[in-house]
GROMACS .gro file of N, CA and C in nm:
model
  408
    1UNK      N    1  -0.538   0.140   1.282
    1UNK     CA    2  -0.566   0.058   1.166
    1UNK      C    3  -0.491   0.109   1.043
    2UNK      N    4  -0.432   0.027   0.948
    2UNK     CA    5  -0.395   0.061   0.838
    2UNK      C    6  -0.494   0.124   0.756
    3UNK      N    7  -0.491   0.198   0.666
    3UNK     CA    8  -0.596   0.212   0.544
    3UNK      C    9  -0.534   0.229   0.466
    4UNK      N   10  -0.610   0.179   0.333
    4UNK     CA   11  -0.585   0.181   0.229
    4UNK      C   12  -0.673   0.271   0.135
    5UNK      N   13  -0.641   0.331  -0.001
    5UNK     CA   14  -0.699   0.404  -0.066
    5UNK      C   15  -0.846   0.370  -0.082
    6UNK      N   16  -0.877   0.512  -0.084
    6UNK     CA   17  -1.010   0.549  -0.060
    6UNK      C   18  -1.057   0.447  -0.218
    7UNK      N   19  -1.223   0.424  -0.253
    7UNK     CA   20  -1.262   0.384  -0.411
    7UNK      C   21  -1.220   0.464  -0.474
    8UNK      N   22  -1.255   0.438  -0.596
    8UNK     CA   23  -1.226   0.506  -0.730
    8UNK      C   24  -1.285   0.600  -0.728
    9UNK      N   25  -1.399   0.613  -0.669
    9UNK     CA   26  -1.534   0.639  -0.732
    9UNK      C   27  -1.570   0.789  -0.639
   10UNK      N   28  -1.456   0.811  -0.537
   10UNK     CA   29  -1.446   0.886  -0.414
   10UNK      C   30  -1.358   1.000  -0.524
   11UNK      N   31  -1.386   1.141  -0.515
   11UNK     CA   32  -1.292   1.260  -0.617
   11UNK      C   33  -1.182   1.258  -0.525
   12UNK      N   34  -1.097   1.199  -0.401
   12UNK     CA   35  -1.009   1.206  -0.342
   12UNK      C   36  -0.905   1.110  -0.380
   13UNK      N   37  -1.000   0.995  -0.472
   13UNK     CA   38  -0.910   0.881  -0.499
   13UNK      C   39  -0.799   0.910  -0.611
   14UNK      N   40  -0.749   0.825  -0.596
   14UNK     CA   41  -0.680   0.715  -0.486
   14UNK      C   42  -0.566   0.787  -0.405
   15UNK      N   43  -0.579   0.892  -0.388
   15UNK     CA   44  -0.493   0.951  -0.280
   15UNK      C   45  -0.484   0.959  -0.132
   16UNK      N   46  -0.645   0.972  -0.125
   16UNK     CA   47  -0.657   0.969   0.020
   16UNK      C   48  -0.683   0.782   0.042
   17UNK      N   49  -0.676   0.783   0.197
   17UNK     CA   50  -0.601   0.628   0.232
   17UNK      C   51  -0.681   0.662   0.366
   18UNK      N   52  -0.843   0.623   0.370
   18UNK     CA   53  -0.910   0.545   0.445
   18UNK      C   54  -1.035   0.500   0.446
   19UNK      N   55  -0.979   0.365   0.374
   19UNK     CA   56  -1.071   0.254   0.361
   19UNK      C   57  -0.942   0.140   0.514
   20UNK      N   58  -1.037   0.130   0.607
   20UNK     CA   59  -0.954   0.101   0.757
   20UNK      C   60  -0.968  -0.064   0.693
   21UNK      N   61  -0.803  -0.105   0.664
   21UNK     CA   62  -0.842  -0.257   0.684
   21UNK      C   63  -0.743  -0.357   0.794
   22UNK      N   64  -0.784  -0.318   0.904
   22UNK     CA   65  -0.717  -0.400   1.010
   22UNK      C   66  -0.618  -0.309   1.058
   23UNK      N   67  -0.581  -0.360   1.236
   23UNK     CA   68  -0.433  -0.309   1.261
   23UNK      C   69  -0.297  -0.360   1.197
   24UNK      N   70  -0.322  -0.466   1.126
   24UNK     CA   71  -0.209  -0.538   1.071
   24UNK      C   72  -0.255  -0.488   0.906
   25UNK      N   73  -0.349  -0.492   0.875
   25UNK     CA   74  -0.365  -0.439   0.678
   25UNK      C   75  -0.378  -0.612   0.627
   26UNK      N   76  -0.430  -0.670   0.724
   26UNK     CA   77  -0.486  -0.790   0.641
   26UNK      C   78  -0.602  -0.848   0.676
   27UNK      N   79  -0.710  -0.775   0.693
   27UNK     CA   80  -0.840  -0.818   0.691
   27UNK      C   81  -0.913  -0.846   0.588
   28UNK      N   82  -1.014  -0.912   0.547
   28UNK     CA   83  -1.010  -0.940   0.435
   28UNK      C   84  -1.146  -0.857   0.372
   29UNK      N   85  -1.143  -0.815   0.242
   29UNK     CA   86  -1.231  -0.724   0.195
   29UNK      C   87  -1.309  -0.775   0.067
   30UNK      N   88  -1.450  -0.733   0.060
   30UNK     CA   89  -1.499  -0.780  -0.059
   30UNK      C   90  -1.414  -0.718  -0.220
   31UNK      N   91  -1.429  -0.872  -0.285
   31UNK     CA   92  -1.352  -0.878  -0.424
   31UNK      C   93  -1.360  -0.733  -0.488
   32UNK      N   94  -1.479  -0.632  -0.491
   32UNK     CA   95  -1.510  -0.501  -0.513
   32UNK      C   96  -1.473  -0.382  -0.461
   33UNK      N   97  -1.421  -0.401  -0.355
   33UNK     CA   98  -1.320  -0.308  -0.284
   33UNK      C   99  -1.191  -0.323  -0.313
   34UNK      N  100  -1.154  -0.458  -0.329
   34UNK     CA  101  -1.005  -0.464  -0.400
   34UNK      C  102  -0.945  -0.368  -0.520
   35UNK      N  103  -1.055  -0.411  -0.580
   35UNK     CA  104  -1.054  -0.358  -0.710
   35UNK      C  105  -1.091  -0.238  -0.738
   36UNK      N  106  -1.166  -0.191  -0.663
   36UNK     CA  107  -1.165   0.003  -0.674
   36UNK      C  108  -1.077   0.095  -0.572
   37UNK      N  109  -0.940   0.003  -0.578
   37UNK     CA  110  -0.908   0.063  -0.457
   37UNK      C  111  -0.731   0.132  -0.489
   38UNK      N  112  -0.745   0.153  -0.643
   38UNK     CA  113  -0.644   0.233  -0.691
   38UNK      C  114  -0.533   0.164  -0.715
   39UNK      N  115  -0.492   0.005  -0.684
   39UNK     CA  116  -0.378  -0.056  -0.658
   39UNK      C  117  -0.342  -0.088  -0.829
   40UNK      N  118  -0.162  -0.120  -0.813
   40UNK     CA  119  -0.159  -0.168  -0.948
   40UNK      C  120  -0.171  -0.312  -0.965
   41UNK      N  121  -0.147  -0.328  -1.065
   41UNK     CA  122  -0.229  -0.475  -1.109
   41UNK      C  123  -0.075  -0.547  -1.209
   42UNK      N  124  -0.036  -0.640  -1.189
   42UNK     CA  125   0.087  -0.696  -1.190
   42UNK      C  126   0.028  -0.756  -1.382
   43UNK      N  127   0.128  -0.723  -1.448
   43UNK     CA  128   0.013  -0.789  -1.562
   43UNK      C  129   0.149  -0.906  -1.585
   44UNK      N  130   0.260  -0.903  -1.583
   44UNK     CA  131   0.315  -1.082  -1.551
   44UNK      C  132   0.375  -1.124  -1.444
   45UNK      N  133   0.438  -1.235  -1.394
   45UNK     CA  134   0.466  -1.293  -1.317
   45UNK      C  135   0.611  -1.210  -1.298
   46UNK      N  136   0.633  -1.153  -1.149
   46UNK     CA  137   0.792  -1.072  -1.147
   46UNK      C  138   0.850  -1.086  -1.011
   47UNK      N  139   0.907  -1.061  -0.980
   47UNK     CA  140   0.977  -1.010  -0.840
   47UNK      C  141   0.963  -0.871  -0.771
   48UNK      N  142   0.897  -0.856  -0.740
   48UNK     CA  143   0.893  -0.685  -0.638
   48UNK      C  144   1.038  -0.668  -0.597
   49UNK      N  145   1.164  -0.614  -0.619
   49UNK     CA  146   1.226  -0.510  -0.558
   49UNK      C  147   1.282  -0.458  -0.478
   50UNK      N  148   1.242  -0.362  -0.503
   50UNK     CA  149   1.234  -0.227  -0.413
   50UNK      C  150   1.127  -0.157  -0.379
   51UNK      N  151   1.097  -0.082  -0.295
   51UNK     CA  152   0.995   0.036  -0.320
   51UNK      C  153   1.036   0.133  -0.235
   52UNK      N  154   1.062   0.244  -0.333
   52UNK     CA  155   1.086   0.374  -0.254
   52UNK      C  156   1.030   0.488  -0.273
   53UNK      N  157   1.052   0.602  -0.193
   53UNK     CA  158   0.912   0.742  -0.190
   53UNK      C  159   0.943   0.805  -0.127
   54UNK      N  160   0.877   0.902  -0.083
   54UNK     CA  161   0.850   1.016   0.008
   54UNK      C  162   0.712   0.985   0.118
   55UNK      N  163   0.731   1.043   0.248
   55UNK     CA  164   0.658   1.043   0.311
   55UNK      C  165   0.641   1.182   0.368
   56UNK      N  166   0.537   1.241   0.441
   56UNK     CA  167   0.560   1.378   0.549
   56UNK      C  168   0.428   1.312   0.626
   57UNK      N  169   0.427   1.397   0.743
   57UNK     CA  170   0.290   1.405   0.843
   57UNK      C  171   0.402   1.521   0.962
   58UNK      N  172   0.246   1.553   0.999
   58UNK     CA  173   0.238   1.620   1.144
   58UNK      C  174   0.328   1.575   1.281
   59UNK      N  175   0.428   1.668   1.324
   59UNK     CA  176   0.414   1.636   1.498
   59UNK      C  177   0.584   1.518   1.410
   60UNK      N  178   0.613   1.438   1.519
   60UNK     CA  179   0.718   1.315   1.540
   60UNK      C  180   0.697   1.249   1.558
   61UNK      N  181   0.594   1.187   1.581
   61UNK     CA  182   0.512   1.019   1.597
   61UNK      C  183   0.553   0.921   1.540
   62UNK      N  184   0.561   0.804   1.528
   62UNK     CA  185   0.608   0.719   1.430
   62UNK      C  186   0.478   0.679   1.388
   63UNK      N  187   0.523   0.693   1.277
   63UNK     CA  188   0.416   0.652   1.143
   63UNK      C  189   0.436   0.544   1.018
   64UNK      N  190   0.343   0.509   0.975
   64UNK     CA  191   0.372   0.392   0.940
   64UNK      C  192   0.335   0.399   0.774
   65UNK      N  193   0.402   0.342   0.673
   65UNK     CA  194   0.343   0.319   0.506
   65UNK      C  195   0.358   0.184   0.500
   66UNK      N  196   0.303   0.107   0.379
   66UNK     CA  197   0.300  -0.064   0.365
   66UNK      C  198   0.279  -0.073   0.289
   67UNK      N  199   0.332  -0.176   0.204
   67UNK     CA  200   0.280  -0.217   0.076
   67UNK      C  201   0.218  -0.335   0.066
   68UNK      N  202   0.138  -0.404   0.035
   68UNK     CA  203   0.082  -0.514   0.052
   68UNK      C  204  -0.016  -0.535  -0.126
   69UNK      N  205   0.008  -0.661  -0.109
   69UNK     CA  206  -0.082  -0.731  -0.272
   69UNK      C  207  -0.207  -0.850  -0.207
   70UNK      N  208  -0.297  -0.820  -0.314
   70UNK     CA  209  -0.409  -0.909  -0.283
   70UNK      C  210  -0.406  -1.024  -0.421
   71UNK      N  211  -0.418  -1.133  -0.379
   71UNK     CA  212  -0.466  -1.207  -0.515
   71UNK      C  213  -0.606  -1.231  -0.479
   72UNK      N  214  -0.645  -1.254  -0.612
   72UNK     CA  215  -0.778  -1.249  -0.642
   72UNK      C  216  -0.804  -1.408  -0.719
   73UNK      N  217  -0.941  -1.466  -0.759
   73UNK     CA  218  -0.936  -1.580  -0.775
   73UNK      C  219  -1.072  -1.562  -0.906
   74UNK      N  220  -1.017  -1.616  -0.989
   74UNK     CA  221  -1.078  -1.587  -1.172
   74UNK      C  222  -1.202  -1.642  -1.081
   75UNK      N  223  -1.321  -1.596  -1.110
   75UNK     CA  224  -1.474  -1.711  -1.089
   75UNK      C  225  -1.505  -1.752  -0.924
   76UNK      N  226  -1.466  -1.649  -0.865
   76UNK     CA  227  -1.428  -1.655  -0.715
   76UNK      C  228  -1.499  -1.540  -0.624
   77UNK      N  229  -1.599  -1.501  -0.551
   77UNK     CA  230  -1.624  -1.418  -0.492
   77UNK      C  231  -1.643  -1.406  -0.335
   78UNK      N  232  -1.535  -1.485  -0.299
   78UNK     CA  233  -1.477  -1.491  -0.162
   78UNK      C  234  -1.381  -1.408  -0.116
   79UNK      N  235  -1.420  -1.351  -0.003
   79UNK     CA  236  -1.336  -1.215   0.069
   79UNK      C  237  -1.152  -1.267   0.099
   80UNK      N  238  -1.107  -1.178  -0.022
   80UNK     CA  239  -0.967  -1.231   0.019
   80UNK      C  240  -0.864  -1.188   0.075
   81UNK      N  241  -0.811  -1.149   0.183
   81UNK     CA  242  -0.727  -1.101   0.272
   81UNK      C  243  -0.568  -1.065   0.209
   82UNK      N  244  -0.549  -0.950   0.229
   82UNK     CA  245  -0.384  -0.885   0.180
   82UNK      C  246  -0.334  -0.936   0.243
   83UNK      N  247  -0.178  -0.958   0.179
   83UNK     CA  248  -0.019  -1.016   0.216
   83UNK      C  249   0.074  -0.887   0.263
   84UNK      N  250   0.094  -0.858   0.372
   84UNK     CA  251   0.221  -0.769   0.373
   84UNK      C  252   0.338  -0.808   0.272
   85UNK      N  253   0.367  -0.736   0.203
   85UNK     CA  254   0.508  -0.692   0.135
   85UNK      C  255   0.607  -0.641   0.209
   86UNK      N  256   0.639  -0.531   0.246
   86UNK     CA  257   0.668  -0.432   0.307
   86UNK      C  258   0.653  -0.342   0.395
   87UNK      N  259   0.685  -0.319   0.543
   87UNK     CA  260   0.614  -0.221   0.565
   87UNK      C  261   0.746  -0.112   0.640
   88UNK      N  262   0.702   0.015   0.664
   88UNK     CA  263   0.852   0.092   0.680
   88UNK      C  264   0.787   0.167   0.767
   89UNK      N  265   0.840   0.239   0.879
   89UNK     CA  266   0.816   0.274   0.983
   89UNK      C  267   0.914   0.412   1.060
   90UNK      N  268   0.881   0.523   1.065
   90UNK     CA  269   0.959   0.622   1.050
   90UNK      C  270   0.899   0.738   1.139
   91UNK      N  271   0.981   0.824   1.180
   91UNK     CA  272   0.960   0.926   1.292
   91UNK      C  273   0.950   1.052   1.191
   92UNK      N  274   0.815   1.124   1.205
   92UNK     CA  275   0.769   1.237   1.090
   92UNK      C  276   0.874   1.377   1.161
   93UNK      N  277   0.889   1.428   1.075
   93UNK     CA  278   0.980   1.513   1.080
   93UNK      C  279   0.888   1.667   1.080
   94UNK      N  280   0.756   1.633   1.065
   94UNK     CA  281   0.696   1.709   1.061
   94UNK      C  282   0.602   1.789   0.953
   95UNK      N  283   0.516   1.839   0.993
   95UNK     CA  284   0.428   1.906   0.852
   95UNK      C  285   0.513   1.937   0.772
   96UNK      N  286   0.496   1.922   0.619
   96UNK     CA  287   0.553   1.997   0.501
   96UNK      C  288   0.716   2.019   0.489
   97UNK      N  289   0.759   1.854   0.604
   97UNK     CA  290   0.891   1.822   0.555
   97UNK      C  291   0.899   1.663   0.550
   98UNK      N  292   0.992   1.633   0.453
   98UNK     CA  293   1.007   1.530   0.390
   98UNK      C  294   1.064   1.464   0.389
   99UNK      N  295   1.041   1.267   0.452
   99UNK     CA  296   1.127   1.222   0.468
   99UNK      C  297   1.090   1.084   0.412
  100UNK      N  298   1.214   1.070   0.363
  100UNK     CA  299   1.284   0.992   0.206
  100UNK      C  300   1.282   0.812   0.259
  101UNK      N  301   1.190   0.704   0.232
  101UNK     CA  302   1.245   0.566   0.208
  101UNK      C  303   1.283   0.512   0.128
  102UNK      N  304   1.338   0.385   0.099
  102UNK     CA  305   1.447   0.309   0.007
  102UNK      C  306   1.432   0.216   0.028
  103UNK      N  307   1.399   0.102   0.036
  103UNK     CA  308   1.411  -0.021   0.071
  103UNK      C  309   1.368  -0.142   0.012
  104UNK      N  310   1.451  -0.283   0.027
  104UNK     CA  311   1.435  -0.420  -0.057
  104UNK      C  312   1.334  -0.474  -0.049
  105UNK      N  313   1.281  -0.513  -0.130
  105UNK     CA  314   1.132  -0.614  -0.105
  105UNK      C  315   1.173  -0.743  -0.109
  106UNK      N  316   1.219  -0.758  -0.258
  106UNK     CA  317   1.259  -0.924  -0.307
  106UNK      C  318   1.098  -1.008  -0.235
  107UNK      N  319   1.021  -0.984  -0.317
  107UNK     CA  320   0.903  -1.078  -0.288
  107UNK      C  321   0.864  -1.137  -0.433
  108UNK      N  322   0.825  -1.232  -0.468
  108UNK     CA  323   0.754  -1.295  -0.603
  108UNK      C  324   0.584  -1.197  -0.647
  109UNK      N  325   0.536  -1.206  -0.728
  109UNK     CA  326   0.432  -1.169  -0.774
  109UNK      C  327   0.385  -1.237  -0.870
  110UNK      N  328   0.268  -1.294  -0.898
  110UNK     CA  329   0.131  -1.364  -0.959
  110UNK      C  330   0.108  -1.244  -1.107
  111UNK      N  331   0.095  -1.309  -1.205
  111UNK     CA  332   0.047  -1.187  -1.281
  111UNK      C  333  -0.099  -1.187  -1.238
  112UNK      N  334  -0.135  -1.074  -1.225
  112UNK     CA  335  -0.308  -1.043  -1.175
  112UNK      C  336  -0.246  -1.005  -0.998
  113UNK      N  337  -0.184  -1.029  -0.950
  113UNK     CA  338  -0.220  -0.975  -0.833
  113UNK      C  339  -0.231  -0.782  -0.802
  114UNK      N  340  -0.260  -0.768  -0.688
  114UNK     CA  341  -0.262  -0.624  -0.700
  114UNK      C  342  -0.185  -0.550  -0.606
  115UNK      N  343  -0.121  -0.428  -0.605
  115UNK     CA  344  -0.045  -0.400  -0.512
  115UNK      C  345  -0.062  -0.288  -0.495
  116UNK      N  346  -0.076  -0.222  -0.352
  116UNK     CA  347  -0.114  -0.143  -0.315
  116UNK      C  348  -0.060  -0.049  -0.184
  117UNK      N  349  -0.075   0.029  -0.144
  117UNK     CA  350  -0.010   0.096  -0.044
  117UNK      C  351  -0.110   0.133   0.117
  118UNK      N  352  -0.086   0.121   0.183
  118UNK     CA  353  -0.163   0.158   0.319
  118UNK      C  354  -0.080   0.246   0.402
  119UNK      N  355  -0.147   0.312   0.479
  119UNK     CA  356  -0.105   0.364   0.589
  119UNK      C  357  -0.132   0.390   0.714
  120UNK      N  358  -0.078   0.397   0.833
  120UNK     CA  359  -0.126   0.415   0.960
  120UNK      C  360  -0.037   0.538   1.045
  121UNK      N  361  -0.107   0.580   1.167
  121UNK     CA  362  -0.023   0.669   1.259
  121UNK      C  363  -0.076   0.709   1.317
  122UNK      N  364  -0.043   0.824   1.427
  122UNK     CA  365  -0.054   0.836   1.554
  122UNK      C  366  -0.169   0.955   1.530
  123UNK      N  367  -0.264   0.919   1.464
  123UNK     CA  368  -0.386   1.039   1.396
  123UNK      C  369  -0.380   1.189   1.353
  124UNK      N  370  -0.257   1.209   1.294
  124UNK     CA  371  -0.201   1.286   1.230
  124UNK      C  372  -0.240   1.271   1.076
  125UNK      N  373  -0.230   1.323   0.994
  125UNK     CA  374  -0.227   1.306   0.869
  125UNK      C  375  -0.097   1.281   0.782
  126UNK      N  376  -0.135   1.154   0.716
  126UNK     CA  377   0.026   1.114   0.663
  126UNK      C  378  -0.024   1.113   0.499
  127UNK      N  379   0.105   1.154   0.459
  127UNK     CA  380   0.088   1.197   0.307
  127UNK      C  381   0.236   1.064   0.272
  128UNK      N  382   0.205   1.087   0.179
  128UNK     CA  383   0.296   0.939   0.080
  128UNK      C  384   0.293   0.966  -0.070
  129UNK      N  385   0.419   0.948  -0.159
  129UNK     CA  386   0.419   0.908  -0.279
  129UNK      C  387   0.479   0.812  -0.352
  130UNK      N  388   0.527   0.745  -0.364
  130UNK     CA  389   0.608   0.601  -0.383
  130UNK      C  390   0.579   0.559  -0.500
  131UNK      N  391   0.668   0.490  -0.519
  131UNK     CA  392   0.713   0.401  -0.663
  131UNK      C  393   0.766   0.259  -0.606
  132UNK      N  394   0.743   0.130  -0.703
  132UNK     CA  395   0.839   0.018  -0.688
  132UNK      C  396   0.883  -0.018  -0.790
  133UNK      N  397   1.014  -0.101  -0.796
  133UNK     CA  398   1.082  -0.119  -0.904
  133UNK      C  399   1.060  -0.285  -0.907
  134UNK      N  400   1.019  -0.348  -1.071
  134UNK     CA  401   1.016  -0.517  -1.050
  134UNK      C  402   1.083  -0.565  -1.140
  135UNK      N  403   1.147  -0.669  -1.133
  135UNK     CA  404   1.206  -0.749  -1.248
  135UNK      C  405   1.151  -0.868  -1.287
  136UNK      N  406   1.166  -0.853  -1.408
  136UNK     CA  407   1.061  -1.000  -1.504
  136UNK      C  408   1.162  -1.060  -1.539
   0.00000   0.00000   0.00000
């Protein structure tokens, strides 16, 4: 299963990444989990990019990071299911070494939507830090 960052409200947050939402990362979650769940929040209408980072984990497994956005609906408290963005997929090089992604998104964005990061793998521990770049 993918997961996504732990609540807010967890002293691990938003670093640690398991809140399990689906093998694909689009199950759909109450409006309150969205929202305590560390993601950024698009404040106008843009284009996603790029998004690039660092990854490490345990062992050579292929492991997995994703980026995915939820919209949300003003006056709405229906469970709303994430959009894959991105997702990148890579052979760990091992504990406490580091290996580097880069890659195009070119997706649209909603101002208000939220965007967020997940991860999955072969039950190893995967660490992640990432950035995306958007144009308005």
């Amino acid at each position: 299963n993918f997961e996504m960052p732990q609540g807010l409200t967890d002293g691990q947050a938003p670093f640690e990444h398991n809140n399990a939402v689906g093998s694909d990362g689009l199950t759909a979650q109450a409006v309150t989990v969205w929202m305590r769940c560390g993601g950024h929040v698009m404040p106008n209408a843009c284009t996603l990019k790029r998004w690039t980072g660092w990854t490490a984990s345990q062992g050579s497994a292929t492991q997995y990071v994703a980026l995915f956005r939820v919209r949300l609906s003003d006056g709405s408290d229906t469970d709303p299911s994430a959009v894959l963005l991105k997702e990148v997929s890579y052979s760990a090089s091992g504990n406490q070494t580091a290996d580097a992604f880069n890659v195009t998104v070119d997706q649209s964005m909603n101002a208000g939507d939220i965007v967020f990061s997940a991860m999955k793998g072969a039950g190893t521990a995967i660490y992640l830090n990432s950035t995306f770049e958007v144009e308005f």
